[in-house]
Amino acid sequence: MSLGLATAGESHGPALVAILTGLPAGLELDRAAIDDDLRRRREGYGRSPRQQLERDEVEVLAGLRHGLTLGTPLALVIRNRDHESWAWGMSPWPPEGERSGKGTEPVTLPRPGHADLAGTLKFGHDDVRNALERASARQTACHVAAGAIAKTLLAAIGVFVAGRVLEIGGESGDDATRTATDSARGDRDTLGGIVEVVATGVPPGLGSYAEKGDRLDARLAAAVMGIQAVKGVEIGEGFALARLRGSEAHDEIEPDRRRSSNRAGGLEGGVSNGEAVVLRAAMKPLPTLMRPLGSVDLETGEPGQALVERSDVQAVDALAVVAESAVAWELARAAREKFGGDALADFVGAHTAYLERIDWRL
Ligand code: EPS
């Protein structure tokens, strides 16, 4: 038994869609908790004016009855309010009537740092918009909704996941990061940053060393590296461990099998070891610049300036929520693999029985 997630949706299309499979029956979902995570993702200093337009409320179309999961695929929709301004330009079917609104002219100047160029070449598009719409980080709303549901499942076995911002544009703390964001906005530039996600209550034994693809550290890294604009992921002390001796780098085992340090970030050999799972992600500065970089016009071959389109100055606060969601989803997937069960009570019962077998207290 594992969790599955399929998503669809363009940034300025009618809606984002997600189908979640593998949830046990009888899990009580809290609509307000899902919408609250979607709100956290939207807020944050430095976001595009788009975020004031969107409401990002989740609609459930299947798999839920009276707030309880049915153990069948759960279908979610998040409408794009902004689609109203793009109804002609992003019409799924050949548009009818006069051209109007945004997205009516083809984009031919790819932005360095975005998927624009590679996506256009790969899929044979003649309008960069056909690549950028799906590559956009708008998509992360689906992953946050799925992550909120994963957190509800994890809470049933005492696992809690939280993300936070460590740095924005090389600065830490609210005042300095806001000043850095204002300064970048003033220069029509963008910033990146670093976030950290910590998961507590993770029992030893999630993931496996049996095959590369089973390793939970590899799975978490892939889940977080898959988020738009993430260029680096480290687990525990990560890169800093490379500069230490072995005697300084590892976490000694106490008689109760716990550790007094956690440099490994809760993962050894690709398996959770019972300590908090700690992961950090580095986000590059966003590639949509109001003062564009050099590019090439794909239609004429002439040098030009990349596409300028309304965007965020930085979205590091959003990344903290999106990375939290990605880690929650992957941990929930690993927990479903280990504890299984069609009904929530089976899943919780298997977890309890396992902790008893290994004599482990959370
Ligand atoms: C994004 C560009 C901006 C961001 C968008 C991600 O879109 P827009 O041009 O519509 O303002 O706002 O993020 C979201 C819409 C969102 O909900 O997070 C990009 O190019 O990735």
Tab-separated table of C-alpha atoms and ligand atoms in Angstrom:
chain	number	residue	atom	x	y	z
A	1	MET	CA	0.000	0.000	0.000
A	2	SER	CA	1.407	3.357	-1.035
A	3	LEU	CA	0.150	6.857	-1.701
A	4	GLY	CA	-0.136	8.186	-5.248
A	5	LEU	CA	-0.509	11.747	-6.443
A	6	ALA	CA	-1.342	12.868	-9.987
A	7	THR	CA	-1.765	16.565	-10.720
A	8	ALA	CA	-2.746	18.678	-13.717
A	9	GLY	CA	-3.257	22.355	-14.412
A	10	GLU	CA	-1.704	25.376	-16.067
A	11	SER	CA	-0.904	28.522	-14.086
A	12	HIS	CA	-3.512	30.649	-15.879
A	13	GLY	CA	-5.800	27.818	-17.013
A	14	PRO	CA	-9.225	27.228	-15.487
A	15	ALA	CA	-8.089	25.166	-12.480
A	16	LEU	CA	-5.527	22.947	-10.799
A	17	VAL	CA	-6.517	19.327	-10.273
A	18	ALA	CA	-5.124	16.603	-8.008
A	19	ILE	CA	-6.013	12.942	-7.550
A	20	LEU	CA	-4.715	11.253	-4.404
A	21	THR	CA	-4.785	7.493	-4.138
A	22	GLY	CA	-3.935	5.108	-1.316
A	23	LEU	CA	-5.451	6.985	1.629
A	24	PRO	CA	-7.064	4.734	4.215
A	25	ALA	CA	-10.814	4.978	4.796
A	26	GLY	CA	-12.045	6.838	7.849
A	27	LEU	CA	-9.504	9.667	7.919
A	28	GLU	CA	-11.265	12.846	8.977
A	29	LEU	CA	-10.181	15.769	6.809
A	30	ASP	CA	-10.423	19.338	8.029
A	31	ARG	CA	-11.268	21.714	5.195
A	32	ALA	CA	-10.074	24.720	7.211
A	33	ALA	CA	-6.664	23.095	7.807
A	34	ILE	CA	-6.166	22.496	4.067
A	35	ASP	CA	-7.255	26.023	3.179
A	36	ASP	CA	-5.059	27.401	5.944
A	37	ASP	CA	-1.960	25.773	4.419
A	38	LEU	CA	-3.002	27.105	1.002
A	39	ARG	CA	-3.258	30.569	2.579
A	40	ARG	CA	0.190	30.201	4.198
A	41	ARG	CA	1.611	29.325	0.768
A	42	ARG	CA	0.002	32.392	-0.798
A	43	GLU	CA	1.088	34.841	1.842
A	44	GLY	CA	4.615	35.970	2.471
A	45	TYR	CA	6.449	39.130	1.722
A	46	GLY	CA	7.559	39.607	-1.861
A	47	ARG	CA	4.815	37.635	-3.582
A	48	SER	CA	3.211	38.684	-6.861
A	49	PRO	CA	-0.028	40.722	-6.839
A	50	ARG	CA	-1.510	37.509	-8.281
A	51	GLN	CA	-1.693	36.178	-4.736
A	52	GLN	CA	-4.268	38.799	-3.764
A	53	LEU	CA	-6.459	37.678	-6.637
A	54	GLU	CA	-6.424	34.003	-5.801
A	55	ARG	CA	-8.508	32.411	-3.024
A	56	ASP	CA	-7.086	28.901	-3.286
A	57	GLU	CA	-9.925	27.054	-1.628
A	58	VAL	CA	-10.003	23.340	-2.165
A	59	GLU	CA	-13.070	21.667	-3.691
A	60	VAL	CA	-13.436	17.933	-3.202
A	61	LEU	CA	-15.145	16.059	-6.027
A	62	ALA	CA	-14.698	12.432	-4.982
A	63	GLY	CA	-13.403	10.104	-2.308
A	64	LEU	CA	-14.855	11.940	0.693
A	65	ARG	CA	-18.224	11.687	2.388
A	66	HIS	CA	-19.249	13.881	5.290
A	67	GLY	CA	-15.598	14.755	5.887
A	68	LEU	CA	-14.341	11.168	6.080
A	69	THR	CA	-12.207	9.516	3.396
A	70	LEU	CA	-13.797	6.515	1.691
A	71	GLY	CA	-10.541	4.675	0.918
A	72	THR	CA	-11.095	5.487	-2.766
A	73	PRO	CA	-9.335	8.082	-4.984
A	74	LEU	CA	-9.704	11.574	-3.577
A	75	ALA	CA	-10.215	14.210	-6.294
A	76	LEU	CA	-9.401	17.869	-5.564
A	77	VAL	CA	-9.840	21.052	-7.570
A	78	ILE	CA	-8.398	24.504	-6.922
A	79	ARG	CA	-9.822	27.135	-9.279
A	80	ASN	CA	-7.582	29.813	-10.807
A	81	ARG	CA	-9.482	33.058	-10.291
A	82	ASP	CA	-6.954	34.810	-12.546
A	83	HIS	CA	-8.169	32.650	-15.439
A	84	GLU	CA	-10.901	35.249	-15.991
A	85	SER	CA	-8.244	37.593	-17.448
A	86	TRP	CA	-6.829	34.766	-19.594
A	87	ALA	CA	-10.081	33.135	-20.742
A	88	TRP	CA	-9.306	33.686	-24.457
A	89	GLY	CA	-5.515	33.226	-24.223
A	90	MET	CA	-5.693	30.032	-22.136
A	91	SER	CA	-8.910	28.595	-23.519
A	92	PRO	CA	-8.572	24.773	-23.580
A	93	TRP	CA	-10.571	24.678	-26.830
A	94	PRO	CA	-10.008	26.947	-29.855
A	95	PRO	CA	-11.153	30.305	-28.510
A	96	GLU	CA	-14.320	31.886	-29.791
A	97	GLY	CA	-14.979	35.602	-30.190
A	98	GLU	CA	-12.585	38.538	-30.296
A	99	ARG	CA	-9.097	38.206	-28.853
A	100	SER	CA	-9.169	39.702	-25.381
A	101	GLY	CA	-7.336	39.681	-22.058
A	102	LYS	CA	-3.859	38.286	-21.469
A	103	GLY	CA	-1.871	35.583	-23.257
A	104	THR	CA	-3.181	36.394	-26.736
A	105	GLU	CA	0.248	37.001	-28.307
A	106	PRO	CA	2.846	34.189	-28.523
A	107	VAL	CA	5.869	34.483	-26.223
A	108	THR	CA	9.106	33.979	-28.177
A	109	LEU	CA	11.748	35.301	-25.715
A	110	PRO	CA	12.602	32.583	-23.159
A	111	ARG	CA	13.698	33.598	-19.636
A	112	PRO	CA	17.125	32.356	-18.499
A	113	GLY	CA	16.583	30.196	-15.395
A	114	HIS	CA	13.020	29.139	-16.254
A	115	ALA	CA	11.976	26.005	-18.160
A	116	ASP	CA	11.057	28.238	-21.125
A	117	LEU	CA	13.817	27.336	-23.578
A	118	ALA	CA	14.288	23.645	-22.783
A	119	GLY	CA	10.526	23.075	-22.582
A	120	THR	CA	9.862	24.806	-25.887
A	121	LEU	CA	12.570	22.816	-27.681
A	122	LYS	CA	11.659	19.523	-26.046
A	123	PHE	CA	7.936	19.638	-26.844
A	124	GLY	CA	8.220	21.436	-30.194
A	125	HIS	CA	6.156	24.445	-29.144
A	126	ASP	CA	6.177	27.681	-31.090
A	127	ASP	CA	4.819	29.668	-28.127
A	128	VAL	CA	6.947	29.618	-24.964
A	129	ARG	CA	3.700	29.973	-22.981
A	130	ASN	CA	2.901	26.349	-23.801
A	131	ALA	CA	5.926	25.378	-21.681
A	132	LEU	CA	5.921	28.021	-18.963
A	133	GLU	CA	2.311	27.604	-17.898
A	134	ARG	CA	2.819	24.110	-16.525
A	135	ALA	CA	6.388	24.712	-15.351
A	136	SER	CA	5.097	27.582	-13.175
A	137	ALA	CA	5.177	27.260	-9.398
A	138	ARG	CA	1.420	27.868	-9.350
A	139	GLN	CA	1.273	24.076	-9.424
A	140	THR	CA	2.638	23.919	-5.883
A	141	ALA	CA	-0.872	24.734	-4.592
A	142	CYS	CA	-1.861	21.127	-5.427
A	143	HIS	CA	1.122	19.766	-3.550
A	144	VAL	CA	0.304	21.891	-0.508
A	145	ALA	CA	-3.287	20.589	-0.481
A	146	ALA	CA	-1.952	17.017	-0.729
A	147	GLY	CA	0.619	17.787	1.976
A	148	ALA	CA	-2.084	19.083	4.322
A	149	ILE	CA	-3.912	15.763	3.918
A	150	ALA	CA	-0.658	13.851	4.445
A	151	LYS	CA	-0.102	15.810	7.678
A	152	THR	CA	-3.561	14.768	8.898
A	153	LEU	CA	-2.645	11.130	8.238
A	154	LEU	CA	0.748	11.503	9.920
A	155	ALA	CA	-0.812	13.179	12.970
A	156	ALA	CA	-2.755	9.933	13.542
A	157	ILE	CA	0.590	8.236	14.285
A	158	GLY	CA	2.125	11.179	16.144
A	159	VAL	CA	4.299	12.576	13.317
A	160	PHE	CA	4.385	16.374	12.910
A	161	VAL	CA	6.086	18.305	10.110
A	162	ALA	CA	6.933	22.014	10.069
A	163	GLY	CA	8.837	24.223	7.620
A	164	ARG	CA	10.418	27.603	8.276
A	165	VAL	CA	12.522	30.188	6.493
A	166	LEU	CA	16.195	30.367	7.454
A	167	GLU	CA	17.435	32.987	4.987
A	168	ILE	CA	16.210	35.245	2.197
A	169	GLY	CA	18.776	36.859	-0.089
A	170	GLY	CA	21.513	35.931	2.406
A	171	GLU	CA	19.722	37.718	5.296
A	172	SER	CA	17.979	36.281	8.370
A	173	GLY	CA	15.151	37.619	10.533
A	174	ASP	CA	11.961	39.468	9.545
A	175	ASP	CA	13.393	42.988	9.377
A	176	ALA	CA	16.525	42.170	7.390
A	177	THR	CA	14.714	39.879	4.956
A	178	ARG	CA	11.996	42.486	4.314
A	179	THR	CA	14.610	45.148	3.716
A	180	ALA	CA	16.449	42.836	1.306
A	181	THR	CA	13.174	42.082	-0.503
A	182	ASP	CA	12.266	45.785	-0.771
A	183	SER	CA	15.714	46.568	-2.073
A	184	ALA	CA	15.532	43.816	-4.727
A	185	ARG	CA	12.061	44.989	-5.742
A	186	GLY	CA	13.395	48.560	-6.048
A	187	ASP	CA	16.137	47.283	-8.339
A	188	ARG	CA	13.546	45.227	-10.282
A	189	ASP	CA	15.469	42.126	-9.255
A	190	THR	CA	14.668	38.872	-7.432
A	191	LEU	CA	15.994	36.845	-4.474
A	192	GLY	CA	16.316	33.244	-3.367
A	193	GLY	CA	16.807	31.739	0.059
A	194	ILE	CA	17.052	28.719	2.341
A	195	VAL	CA	14.294	26.891	4.219
A	196	GLU	CA	14.342	24.091	6.783
A	197	VAL	CA	11.799	21.345	7.405
A	198	VAL	CA	11.736	19.305	10.615
A	199	ALA	CA	9.581	16.220	11.169
A	200	THR	CA	9.190	14.934	14.726
A	201	GLY	CA	7.732	11.652	15.938
A	202	VAL	CA	9.085	9.720	12.946
A	203	PRO	CA	9.568	6.131	14.129
A	204	PRO	CA	12.780	4.269	13.299
A	205	GLY	CA	12.414	2.114	10.192
A	206	LEU	CA	10.721	4.228	7.511
A	207	GLY	CA	12.452	3.742	4.160
A	208	SER	CA	14.961	1.002	3.430
A	209	TYR	CA	18.527	0.403	2.302
A	210	ALA	CA	17.427	-2.558	0.135
A	211	GLU	CA	17.508	-0.557	-3.108
A	212	LYS	CA	18.585	2.970	-3.977
A	213	GLY	CA	15.032	4.000	-4.718
A	214	ASP	CA	13.859	2.812	-1.283
A	215	ARG	CA	16.187	5.122	0.621
A	216	LEU	CA	14.098	7.689	2.438
A	217	ASP	CA	16.821	10.352	2.248
A	218	ALA	CA	16.910	9.951	-1.549
A	219	ARG	CA	13.130	10.073	-1.718
A	220	LEU	CA	12.910	13.193	0.421
A	221	ALA	CA	15.643	14.881	-1.610
A	222	ALA	CA	13.792	14.088	-4.857
A	223	ALA	CA	10.498	15.312	-3.416
A	224	VAL	CA	12.023	18.641	-2.405
A	225	MET	CA	14.340	19.041	-5.418
A	226	GLY	CA	11.218	18.608	-7.552
A	227	ILE	CA	9.852	21.921	-6.251
A	228	GLN	CA	10.293	24.809	-8.689
A	229	ALA	CA	13.498	26.865	-8.201
A	230	VAL	CA	15.099	24.461	-5.673
A	231	LYS	CA	18.768	23.950	-6.530
A	232	GLY	CA	20.084	22.208	-3.434
A	233	VAL	CA	18.881	19.892	-0.672
A	234	GLU	CA	20.775	18.731	2.410
A	235	ILE	CA	19.817	16.325	5.148
A	236	GLY	CA	21.018	16.909	8.678
A	237	GLU	CA	24.382	18.665	8.635
A	238	GLY	CA	24.655	17.766	4.944
A	239	PHE	CA	27.577	19.492	3.226
A	240	ALA	CA	29.191	20.524	6.536
A	241	LEU	CA	29.741	16.826	7.401
A	242	ALA	CA	32.196	16.584	4.530
A	243	ARG	CA	34.598	18.825	6.464
A	244	LEU	CA	34.506	16.832	9.721
A	245	ARG	CA	36.248	13.699	10.935
A	246	GLY	CA	34.114	10.613	11.487
A	247	SER	CA	34.535	10.921	15.253
A	248	GLU	CA	32.914	14.369	15.113
A	249	ALA	CA	30.315	13.617	12.456
A	250	HIS	CA	28.212	10.753	13.821
A	251	ASP	CA	25.553	10.596	16.519
A	252	GLU	CA	26.476	8.242	19.358
A	253	ILE	CA	23.849	5.713	20.453
A	254	GLU	CA	22.646	5.968	24.079
A	255	PRO	CA	21.381	2.938	26.072
A	256	ASP	CA	17.770	3.866	25.223
A	257	ARG	CA	18.840	3.859	21.535
A	258	ARG	CA	18.280	7.607	21.227
A	259	ARG	CA	20.986	10.144	20.281
A	260	SER	CA	22.235	13.229	22.069
A	261	SER	CA	23.079	14.851	18.713
A	262	ASN	CA	21.340	14.638	15.331
A	263	ARG	CA	23.890	15.486	12.668
A	264	ALA	CA	22.471	12.750	10.443
A	265	GLY	CA	19.105	14.554	10.322
A	266	GLY	CA	17.230	11.461	11.476
A	267	LEU	CA	18.340	9.266	8.569
A	268	GLU	CA	21.059	6.605	8.474
A	269	GLY	CA	21.474	4.200	5.560
A	270	GLY	CA	18.351	5.622	3.973
A	271	VAL	CA	16.227	4.590	6.974
A	272	SER	CA	14.718	6.823	9.666
A	273	ASN	CA	16.489	6.271	12.994
A	274	GLY	CA	13.893	7.715	15.358
A	275	GLU	CA	15.414	11.185	15.655
A	276	ALA	CA	13.812	14.228	14.044
A	277	VAL	CA	14.094	14.275	10.257
A	278	VAL	CA	15.803	17.536	9.308
A	279	LEU	CA	16.131	18.781	5.726
A	280	ARG	CA	17.161	22.098	4.228
A	281	ALA	CA	16.517	23.385	0.703
A	282	ALA	CA	18.166	26.182	-1.258
A	283	MET	CA	16.024	28.205	-3.673
A	284	LYS	CA	17.623	30.138	-6.505
A	285	PRO	CA	16.522	33.736	-7.185
A	286	LEU	CA	13.326	33.645	-9.262
A	287	PRO	CA	13.980	33.835	-13.001
A	288	THR	CA	11.218	36.257	-14.033
A	289	LEU	CA	13.029	39.593	-13.849
A	290	MET	CA	11.432	42.997	-14.307
A	291	ARG	CA	14.843	44.051	-15.678
A	292	PRO	CA	15.261	41.134	-18.040
A	293	LEU	CA	18.418	39.264	-18.948
A	294	GLY	CA	19.629	38.659	-22.478
A	295	SER	CA	17.852	36.032	-24.523
A	296	VAL	CA	17.130	35.125	-28.122
A	297	ASP	CA	13.929	35.567	-30.086
A	298	LEU	CA	13.087	31.990	-31.032
A	299	GLU	CA	11.070	33.160	-34.031
A	300	THR	CA	13.658	35.480	-35.624
A	301	GLY	CA	16.933	34.234	-34.107
A	302	GLU	CA	17.732	37.835	-33.118
A	303	PRO	CA	19.172	38.690	-29.702
A	304	GLY	CA	16.604	40.198	-27.343
A	305	GLN	CA	15.507	40.684	-23.757
A	306	ALA	CA	13.713	37.863	-21.959
A	307	LEU	CA	9.975	37.883	-21.272
A	308	VAL	CA	8.869	40.315	-18.563
A	309	GLU	CA	5.736	39.154	-16.814
A	310	ARG	CA	4.188	40.005	-13.445
A	311	SER	CA	5.881	37.797	-10.857
A	312	ASP	CA	7.192	37.470	-7.316
A	313	VAL	CA	10.296	39.246	-5.977
A	314	GLN	CA	10.912	36.206	-3.812
A	315	ALA	CA	8.828	33.227	-2.721
A	316	VAL	CA	10.945	31.773	0.058
A	317	ASP	CA	8.097	31.907	2.629
A	318	ALA	CA	6.024	29.937	0.133
A	319	LEU	CA	8.855	27.432	-0.293
A	320	ALA	CA	8.857	26.788	3.475
A	321	VAL	CA	5.213	25.664	3.178
A	322	VAL	CA	5.701	23.779	-0.098
A	323	ALA	CA	8.791	21.935	1.207
A	324	GLU	CA	6.930	21.098	4.432
A	325	SER	CA	4.150	19.642	2.263
A	326	ALA	CA	6.577	17.665	0.100
A	327	VAL	CA	8.300	16.169	3.156
A	328	ALA	CA	4.919	15.364	4.751
A	329	TRP	CA	3.740	13.663	1.562
A	330	GLU	CA	6.871	11.540	1.257
A	331	LEU	CA	6.848	10.567	4.945
A	332	ALA	CA	3.165	9.668	4.700
A	333	ARG	CA	3.940	7.556	1.626
A	334	ALA	CA	6.710	5.721	3.487
A	335	ALA	CA	4.414	5.245	6.497
A	336	ARG	CA	1.652	3.816	4.274
A	337	GLU	CA	4.201	1.379	2.825
A	338	LYS	CA	5.284	0.268	6.274
A	339	PHE	CA	1.950	0.173	8.130
A	340	GLY	CA	-0.598	-0.363	5.297
A	341	GLY	CA	-4.246	-0.929	6.134
A	342	ASP	CA	-7.525	-0.216	4.354
A	343	ALA	CA	-9.095	1.488	7.362
A	344	LEU	CA	-7.368	4.199	9.406
A	345	ALA	CA	-7.644	1.947	12.482
A	346	ASP	CA	-5.609	-0.775	10.681
A	347	PHE	CA	-2.887	1.758	9.879
A	348	VAL	CA	-2.751	3.139	13.436
A	349	GLY	CA	-2.949	-0.376	14.907
A	350	ALA	CA	0.012	-1.580	12.807
A	351	HIS	CA	2.055	1.429	13.925
A	352	THR	CA	1.222	0.755	17.594
A	353	ALA	CA	2.098	-2.931	17.233
A	354	TYR	CA	5.408	-2.078	15.579
A	355	LEU	CA	6.384	0.384	18.329
A	356	GLU	CA	5.568	-2.305	20.874
A	357	ARG	CA	7.722	-4.857	19.059
A	358	ILE	CA	10.729	-2.575	19.004
A	359	ASP	CA	9.869	-1.212	22.482
A	360	TRP	CA	9.974	2.396	21.271
A	361	ARG	CA	8.328	5.377	22.928
A	362	LEU	CA	7.640	8.485	20.834
B	1	EPS	C1	5.294	31.986	-11.301
B	1	EPS	C2	5.018	33.300	-11.712
B	1	EPS	C3	3.977	34.121	-11.034
B	1	EPS	C4	3.760	33.604	-9.630
B	1	EPS	C5	3.411	32.136	-9.771
B	1	EPS	C6	4.641	31.382	-10.146
B	1	EPS	O1	2.739	33.982	-11.692
B	1	EPS	P1	1.934	35.228	-12.234
B	1	EPS	O2	2.682	35.660	-13.439
B	1	EPS	O3	0.562	34.696	-12.581
B	1	EPS	O4	1.908	36.271	-11.150
B	1	EPS	O5	2.730	34.344	-9.008
B	1	EPS	O6	2.941	31.614	-8.587
B	1	EPS	C7	1.595	31.464	-8.438
B	1	EPS	C8	0.683	31.899	-9.288
B	1	EPS	C9	1.236	30.777	-7.214
B	1	EPS	O7	0.028	30.614	-6.940
B	1	EPS	O8	2.171	30.391	-6.498
B	1	EPS	C10	6.265	31.165	-12.044
B	1	EPS	O9	6.672	31.571	-13.136
B	1	EPS	O10	6.640	30.082	-11.562
